[in-house]
Coordinates of C-alpha atoms and ligand atoms in Angstrom, one line a residue:
M1 CA -57.0 128.3 -76.4
H2 CA -55.1 126.0 -78.6
K3 CA -57.5 123.4 -80.1
T4 CA -56.6 120.0 -78.3
E5 CA -56.3 116.5 -79.9
Q6 CA -59.0 114.9 -77.3
T7 CA -60.3 116.5 -74.6
R8 CA -59.8 114.7 -71.4
L9 CA -62.3 114.1 -68.5
V10 CA -61.0 113.9 -65.2
L11 CA -63.1 113.2 -62.4
H12 CA -62.0 113.8 -58.6
L13 CA -64.3 112.3 -55.6
D14 CA -63.7 113.1 -52.1
M15 CA -65.9 111.6 -49.4
D16 CA -67.8 114.2 -47.3
A17 CA -66.7 114.6 -43.8
F18 CA -65.1 110.9 -44.1
Y19 CA -64.7 109.8 -40.6
A20 CA -67.5 111.8 -39.0
A21 CA -69.7 110.6 -41.6
V22 CA -68.8 106.9 -41.0
E23 CA -69.5 107.3 -37.2
Q24 CA -73.0 109.0 -38.0
H25 CA -73.7 106.2 -40.4
D26 CA -72.7 103.5 -37.9
H27 CA -74.4 105.3 -35.1
P28 CA -77.7 106.5 -36.1
A29 CA -77.9 108.3 -32.7
Y30 CA -75.0 110.9 -34.0
R31 CA -77.2 112.0 -37.3
G32 CA -77.8 115.4 -37.3
K33 CA -75.6 116.4 -34.3
P34 CA -72.1 117.6 -34.0
V35 CA -69.7 114.9 -34.1
V36 CA -66.0 115.6 -33.6
V37 CA -63.3 112.7 -34.4
G38 CA -60.1 112.9 -32.6
A39 CA -58.6 112.8 -29.6
D40 CA -60.4 111.9 -25.9
P41 CA -60.9 115.8 -24.9
K42 CA -60.9 114.2 -21.3
G43 CA -63.7 117.4 -20.3
G44 CA -61.4 119.9 -22.3
T45 CA -58.1 119.3 -20.5
A46 CA -56.7 116.6 -22.8
R47 CA -54.1 117.6 -25.7
G48 CA -54.3 116.1 -28.9
V49 CA -56.4 117.4 -32.3
V50 CA -59.7 117.0 -34.1
A51 CA -58.8 114.3 -37.0
T52 CA -62.1 115.8 -38.4
C53 CA -65.8 117.0 -37.5
S54 CA -69.1 116.7 -39.1
Y55 CA -70.5 119.6 -40.8
E56 CA -72.7 120.3 -37.7
A57 CA -69.7 120.9 -35.6
R58 CA -68.3 123.2 -38.4
K59 CA -70.7 125.7 -37.8
F60 CA -69.4 125.9 -34.5
G61 CA -66.0 126.9 -36.2
I62 CA -64.5 123.4 -35.4
H63 CA -62.0 121.9 -38.1
S64 CA -59.0 119.4 -38.8
A65 CA -55.7 120.0 -36.7
M66 CA -57.5 122.1 -34.3
P67 CA -56.6 121.6 -30.9
I68 CA -59.4 119.2 -29.0
S69 CA -59.4 121.0 -26.1
Q70 CA -60.5 124.1 -28.2
A71 CA -62.8 122.4 -30.0
Y72 CA -64.3 121.2 -26.4
R73 CA -64.8 124.8 -25.7
R74 CA -66.3 125.8 -28.4
C75 CA -68.9 122.7 -28.4
P76 CA -68.9 120.9 -25.6
N77 CA -71.9 119.0 -26.1
A78 CA -70.9 117.7 -29.1
V79 CA -70.2 113.8 -29.5
Y80 CA -66.7 113.2 -29.0
V81 CA -65.2 109.6 -30.9
V82 CA -62.1 108.6 -31.1
P83 CA -61.0 107.3 -34.9
R84 CA -61.4 103.8 -35.3
F85 CA -59.3 103.5 -38.6
T86 CA -60.0 99.7 -39.4
R87 CA -63.2 101.1 -40.5
Y88 CA -62.5 103.6 -42.1
R89 CA -60.2 101.8 -44.4
E90 CA -63.1 99.3 -44.8
I91 CA -65.2 102.0 -46.1
S92 CA -62.1 103.4 -47.9
Q93 CA -61.9 100.1 -49.9
Q94 CA -65.4 99.6 -50.8
V95 CA -65.7 103.5 -52.3
M96 CA -62.4 102.4 -54.2
K97 CA -64.2 99.3 -55.5
I98 CA -67.4 101.3 -56.9
L99 CA -65.0 104.0 -58.6
Q100 CA -63.0 101.2 -60.2
E101 CA -66.0 100.2 -62.0
Y102 CA -66.1 103.7 -64.0
S103 CA -62.4 103.6 -65.2
P104 CA -59.4 101.3 -64.7
Q105 CA -57.4 104.5 -64.3
L106 CA -57.5 105.1 -61.0
L107 CA -55.1 107.2 -58.3
Q108 CA -56.2 107.1 -55.1
I109 CA -54.4 109.9 -53.2
S110 CA -55.7 109.7 -49.6
I111 CA -58.2 107.5 -47.7
D112 CA -61.2 109.3 -48.9
E113 CA -60.1 111.0 -52.3
A114 CA -59.0 109.3 -55.6
F115 CA -59.3 110.6 -59.5
I116 CA -60.6 108.3 -62.5
E117 CA -59.7 109.1 -65.7
I118 CA -63.0 109.2 -67.5
T119 CA -61.9 110.2 -71.0
Q120 CA -62.7 107.0 -72.6
T121 CA -65.5 105.4 -70.3
A122 CA -68.3 108.7 -69.9
N123 CA -69.9 107.8 -73.2
F124 CA -70.8 104.2 -71.8
H125 CA -72.5 105.9 -69.2
G126 CA -74.5 108.6 -70.7
G127 CA -71.4 111.2 -70.5
A128 CA -69.8 112.9 -67.6
Q129 CA -72.4 114.1 -65.6
A130 CA -74.5 110.9 -65.9
L131 CA -71.3 109.0 -64.8
A132 CA -70.8 111.4 -61.9
E133 CA -74.3 111.6 -61.1
K134 CA -74.5 107.5 -60.6
L135 CA -71.5 107.1 -58.9
Q136 CA -72.8 109.4 -56.3
A137 CA -76.0 107.6 -55.8
R138 CA -74.3 104.5 -55.8
I139 CA -72.3 105.3 -52.8
K140 CA -75.1 106.7 -51.1
N141 CA -77.4 103.9 -51.6
E142 CA -74.8 101.1 -51.3
I143 CA -72.8 102.9 -48.6
G144 CA -74.9 105.1 -47.2
L145 CA -72.4 108.4 -47.4
T146 CA -72.0 111.2 -49.8
A147 CA -69.4 112.2 -51.8
S148 CA -68.6 115.2 -53.7
V149 CA -67.4 115.2 -57.0
G150 CA -65.5 117.0 -59.8
V151 CA -65.1 116.7 -63.5
A152 CA -62.5 118.8 -65.6
P153 CA -59.8 118.4 -68.2
N154 CA -57.1 117.8 -65.9
M155 CA -56.7 116.3 -62.4
F156 CA -55.8 119.6 -60.8
V157 CA -58.8 121.3 -62.0
A158 CA -61.0 118.4 -61.0
K159 CA -60.1 118.6 -57.6
V160 CA -60.3 121.9 -57.2
A161 CA -63.8 121.5 -58.6
S162 CA -65.2 119.1 -56.3
D163 CA -64.1 121.0 -53.4
L164 CA -66.5 124.0 -54.6
Q165 CA -70.0 122.3 -53.6
K166 CA -69.2 120.4 -50.8
P167 CA -71.2 118.5 -49.3
D168 CA -72.8 116.4 -51.9
G169 CA -71.5 118.6 -54.6
L170 CA -71.0 117.9 -58.3
T171 CA -69.2 120.6 -60.3
I172 CA -68.0 120.1 -64.0
C173 CA -65.7 122.7 -65.6
E174 CA -65.9 122.1 -69.3
A175 CA -62.8 122.1 -71.4
G176 CA -61.8 126.0 -72.3
Q177 CA -63.3 127.1 -69.2
E178 CA -60.7 126.4 -67.0
K179 CA -59.1 129.8 -66.6
I180 CA -62.4 131.4 -66.1
F181 CA -63.1 128.7 -63.6
L182 CA -60.0 129.1 -61.5
A183 CA -59.4 132.8 -61.8
P184 CA -61.5 134.1 -58.8
L185 CA -60.1 131.5 -56.5
P186 CA -57.9 132.4 -53.7
I187 CA -54.3 131.2 -54.7
K188 CA -54.1 128.5 -51.7
K189 CA -56.4 126.6 -53.7
L190 CA -53.5 126.0 -55.8
W191 CA -51.8 122.5 -55.7
G192 CA -49.4 122.7 -53.3
V193 CA -49.4 126.3 -52.1
G194 CA -49.1 126.6 -48.4
P195 CA -49.2 129.3 -46.0
K196 CA -45.6 130.2 -47.3
T197 CA -45.8 130.4 -50.8
E198 CA -49.0 132.0 -49.9
A199 CA -47.4 134.7 -48.2
Q200 CA -44.6 135.1 -50.7
L201 CA -47.3 135.7 -53.7
Q202 CA -49.3 137.9 -51.6
K203 CA -46.5 139.9 -51.1
I204 CA -46.5 140.5 -54.8
G205 CA -50.2 141.8 -54.8
F206 CA -51.6 138.1 -55.4
T207 CA -54.5 137.3 -54.1
T208 CA -56.3 135.3 -56.9
I209 CA -55.6 132.4 -59.0
G210 CA -56.4 134.9 -61.8
H211 CA -53.6 136.9 -60.6
V212 CA -51.0 134.3 -60.9
A213 CA -52.4 133.4 -64.4
Q214 CA -52.1 137.1 -65.5
C215 CA -48.5 137.5 -64.8
S216 CA -45.8 135.9 -67.1
Q217 CA -44.7 133.0 -66.5
K218 CA -41.1 134.4 -66.6
M219 CA -41.5 136.6 -63.8
L220 CA -43.0 133.7 -61.4
A221 CA -40.3 131.2 -62.5
E222 CA -37.7 133.6 -61.6
K223 CA -39.4 134.8 -58.4
L224 CA -39.8 131.2 -57.2
G225 CA -38.0 129.0 -59.6
K226 CA -38.8 125.6 -61.5
W227 CA -41.9 125.7 -58.8
G228 CA -43.1 128.9 -60.1
A229 CA -43.3 128.2 -63.9
H230 CA -45.4 125.1 -62.7
L231 CA -47.5 127.3 -60.4
W232 CA -48.2 129.3 -63.3
E233 CA -49.3 126.5 -65.6
L234 CA -51.7 125.3 -62.7
A235 CA -53.2 128.5 -62.4
N236 CA -53.9 128.7 -66.2
G237 CA -55.3 125.3 -66.0
I238 CA -53.0 123.1 -68.0
D239 CA -52.0 120.3 -65.8
A240 CA -50.9 117.4 -68.3
R241 CA -50.2 114.7 -65.7
P242 CA -51.9 111.3 -66.2
V243 CA -54.3 109.8 -64.0
E244 CA -51.8 106.9 -62.9
D245 CA -50.4 104.8 -59.8
W246 CA -48.2 107.2 -58.3
G247 CA -46.8 103.6 -57.2
P248 CA -43.1 102.8 -56.4
R249 CA -40.6 103.7 -59.3
K250 CA -39.4 100.4 -60.8
S251 CA -36.3 101.6 -62.5
I252 CA -34.4 104.2 -63.6
S253 CA -32.1 104.8 -67.0
Q254 CA -30.5 107.0 -69.1
E255 CA -29.7 106.3 -72.7
H256 CA -28.1 107.8 -75.6
T257 CA -28.9 107.7 -79.3
Y258 CA -26.2 108.6 -81.7
D259 CA -26.8 110.9 -84.7
Q260 CA -25.1 108.6 -86.6
D261 CA -24.2 104.9 -86.1
V262 CA -21.1 104.8 -84.4
A263 CA -18.4 101.8 -85.5
D264 CA -15.6 103.1 -82.8
L265 CA -16.1 101.0 -79.5
N266 CA -14.1 103.9 -77.8
M267 CA -16.6 106.4 -78.7
V268 CA -19.4 103.9 -77.3
E269 CA -17.5 103.5 -74.1
Q270 CA -16.8 107.4 -73.6
T271 CA -20.9 107.6 -74.0
I272 CA -21.1 104.8 -71.1
W273 CA -19.3 106.8 -69.1
R274 CA -21.1 109.8 -69.4
I275 CA -24.5 108.3 -69.0
A276 CA -23.1 106.4 -65.4
D277 CA -22.4 109.6 -64.4
G278 CA -25.6 111.0 -64.9
L279 CA -27.4 107.7 -63.6
S280 CA -25.6 107.8 -60.4
A281 CA -26.6 111.8 -59.9
D282 CA -29.9 110.9 -60.9
M283 CA -30.2 107.8 -58.5
R284 CA -28.4 110.0 -55.6
R285 CA -30.6 113.0 -56.0
M286 CA -33.9 110.8 -55.8
E287 CA -32.1 108.8 -52.9
L288 CA -32.6 105.2 -54.9
K289 CA -30.4 102.3 -54.9
G290 CA -30.9 99.7 -57.7
Q291 CA -29.9 95.8 -57.4
V292 CA -29.9 95.0 -61.3
L293 CA -28.4 96.9 -64.2
T294 CA -29.2 96.7 -67.5
M295 CA -27.2 97.7 -70.7
K296 CA -29.2 98.6 -73.5
I297 CA -27.9 98.5 -76.8
R298 CA -29.4 99.3 -80.3
L299 CA -27.3 98.4 -83.6
E300 CA -27.5 99.5 -87.0
G301 CA -30.9 98.2 -88.3
F302 CA -32.6 98.8 -85.1
E303 CA -31.7 95.2 -83.5
T304 CA -32.1 95.7 -79.8
F305 CA -30.5 94.0 -77.0
T306 CA -30.4 93.8 -73.2
R307 CA -27.8 92.3 -71.0
Q308 CA -28.1 92.2 -67.4
R309 CA -26.1 91.7 -64.0
K310 CA -27.6 91.4 -60.7
L311 CA -25.3 93.3 -58.0
P312 CA -24.1 91.9 -54.7
E313 CA -26.2 94.7 -52.9
Y314 CA -28.2 97.8 -53.7
M315 CA -25.9 100.4 -55.5
N316 CA -25.8 104.0 -57.0
D317 CA -22.5 104.9 -57.3
A318 CA -21.2 105.9 -60.6
E319 CA -18.0 103.9 -60.1
T320 CA -19.6 100.6 -59.8
I321 CA -22.7 101.3 -62.5
R322 CA -19.5 102.3 -65.1
A323 CA -17.4 99.7 -64.3
V324 CA -20.7 96.9 -64.8
A325 CA -21.9 98.8 -67.5
L326 CA -18.7 98.7 -69.3
E327 CA -18.1 94.9 -68.6
L328 CA -21.5 93.9 -70.1
F329 CA -20.7 96.4 -73.4
R330 CA -17.1 94.8 -73.6
K331 CA -18.4 91.1 -73.5
F332 CA -21.5 92.0 -76.2
D333 CA -20.7 90.8 -79.5
C334 CA -21.5 93.8 -81.9
K335 CA -20.7 91.2 -84.7
G336 CA -19.0 94.3 -86.4
K337 CA -22.2 96.4 -86.7
K338 CA -22.6 99.8 -85.8
V339 CA -24.5 101.2 -82.8
R340 CA -27.1 103.4 -82.7
L341 CA -28.0 103.6 -79.4
I342 CA -26.6 103.0 -75.7
G343 CA -28.5 103.0 -72.4
V344 CA -27.7 102.0 -68.6
G345 CA -30.8 101.4 -66.4
M346 CA -31.0 100.0 -62.6
S347 CA -33.8 97.8 -61.7
H348 CA -35.3 96.6 -58.6
L349 CA -35.0 99.6 -56.4
N350 CA -34.3 100.4 -53.1
N351 CA -35.3 103.8 -51.8
T352 CA -32.4 105.3 -49.4
G353 CA -35.0 107.2 -47.3
G354 CA -35.7 110.1 -49.4
E355 CA -38.5 112.2 -47.6
Q356 CA -41.1 112.0 -50.9
L357 CA -40.2 108.9 -52.3
S358 CA -40.2 106.8 -48.8
L359 CA -44.0 107.8 -48.5
F360 CA -44.7 105.3 -51.2
Q361 CA -41.7 103.7 -51.1
S362 CA -41.9 101.8 -48.0
D363 CA -45.3 101.6 -48.2
N364 CA -46.7 99.4 -50.5
D365 CA -50.4 99.5 -48.9
R366 CA -52.3 102.2 -50.5
Q367 CA -54.3 103.1 -47.8
H368 CA -51.1 104.3 -45.9
R369 CA -50.5 107.0 -48.5
D370 CA -53.3 108.7 -46.6
R371 CA -52.7 112.8 -47.0
V372 CA -50.0 112.1 -49.0
V373 CA -51.1 115.3 -50.7
N374 CA -51.1 117.2 -48.0
L375 CA -47.9 115.8 -46.9
L376 CA -46.1 116.8 -49.9
E377 CA -47.5 120.1 -49.7
T378 CA -46.3 120.8 -46.2
I379 CA -42.8 119.3 -47.0
R380 CA -43.1 121.8 -50.2
D381 CA -44.0 125.0 -48.2
K382 CA -41.4 124.2 -45.7
H383 CA -38.5 123.4 -47.5
G384 CA -39.2 124.8 -51.0
E385 CA -39.1 123.4 -54.8
E386 CA -36.7 121.0 -54.2
A387 CA -38.0 118.9 -51.5
A388 CA -40.8 117.7 -52.9
T389 CA -41.7 118.0 -56.6
R390 CA -44.8 116.0 -57.4
A391 CA -43.8 115.6 -60.9
S392 CA -40.6 113.2 -60.0
L393 CA -43.4 111.3 -58.1
L394 CA -45.6 110.6 -61.4
E395 CA -42.1 109.7 -63.3
T396 CA -43.0 106.3 -62.1
A397 CA -42.1 103.8 -64.7
Ligands
TTP1 P1 -60.3 115.4 -45.6 O1 -61.2 114.7 -47.1 O2 -59.5 116.4 -45.7 O3 -61.9 115.8 -45.1 P2 -63.0 115.4 -44.3 O4 -63.6 114.4 -45.1 O5 -63.2 115.2 -43.2 O6 -63.9 116.5 -44.5 P3 -64.1 117.8 -46.3 O7 -66.1 117.1 -46.3 O8 -63.9 118.6 -45.9 O9 -63.5 116.4 -47.2 O10 -59.9 114.2 -44.9 C1 -60.4 113.4 -45.1 C2 -59.8 112.5 -43.7 O11 -58.5 112.4 -43.1 C3 -61.2 112.9 -42.4 O12 -62.1 112.6 -42.1 C4 -60.3 112.7 -41.2 C5 -58.6 112.0 -41.8 N1 -57.7 113.4 -41.7 C6 -56.9 113.9 -40.3 O13 -56.8 112.7 -39.5 N2 -56.4 114.5 -39.8 C7 -56.1 116.0 -40.8 O14 -55.9 117.0 -40.5 C8 -57.3 116.0 -42.4 C9 -57.0 117.1 -42.9 C10 -58.0 114.9 -42.5
CA2 CA1 -62.8 114.0 -47.6

């Protein structure tokens, strides 16, 4: 392994049997019993599915997304309750509040799951393990529920780790052990691999993450495209994504720095044409429109200026971007100085209805990002690599 400058520490926390655990907490009579949260089974005749169930109910083979009628057949004597989302959100907020005390860098990915970056904060708490134990103890004492925790040098491995010893588990993967840690696990544990990709990989004889890690990245990229190259990295325990809020993207821009400062303003105008086309293409691909256009210009000697123009409506077409950027450039007085960099950006963005971004753009409320990882996985698995590149979600400004 290459020596990294600083080994990161990422913690992933996932509440155990979350909705069912809240019900057992609020109703002591349900404790120790199979509890199924979901549609009312109506004596086994109802449609609808199981949201989740307690670990006692899981012994009967009941699980999330199973038809409630089937759950009822498996265990008619279970306690069946309909979800109380407001209550689950309330508890979720309490959990996130505790988590925040252990790091300012928090990324909540569903109602009961979040990452925190503890690279800088672990030492204040006597190291990663002590921090994780304290966190679990506080959730138990202050909220009355159990959580499973994983700690690893990156988000992907931390998420896999938190799942390994559920419920109430703590699993730590030390730096340098990522590959060994992941190798025996089934490929469906690779982030983003759903039944379709799993079947594709099984066809070429891959059943464990280790199989994926050992093949060549090039081969996987040829088979599955860019997505394959990314999977190979995950399988090898490589995941450089920072723990930061995947909030809505605030701006998008392109710029060009000249190898040598340019005096010819026509040449700068040509660059603006090219940038406008590229920016428009990016925005259309991401289904974004913007209402404020910014031109950025850096002159020789590194003086940098920006000029903005509000557009009459949300736009992303190349003609408008080009025309407005050129107008701002022509109005700008370079005072005879050469140009070192030119850029164009759009802000005040409005999502135009793209599948993945709309998950975040329309629902600013973090709680509505529930199940977003699973959704992304489903989208990706249904539509292939172009549909849901998690990477683009991380490109938020
Ligand atoms: P999960 O974390 O997937 O499951 P869980 O917390 O119930 O159990 P585990 O101990 O295995 O983590 O989901 C969190 C909550 O999200 C879950 O309590 C109910 C809800 N949910 C659904 O409503 N539908 C689903 O299909 C899934 C998977 C979860
Ligand atoms: Ca959970």
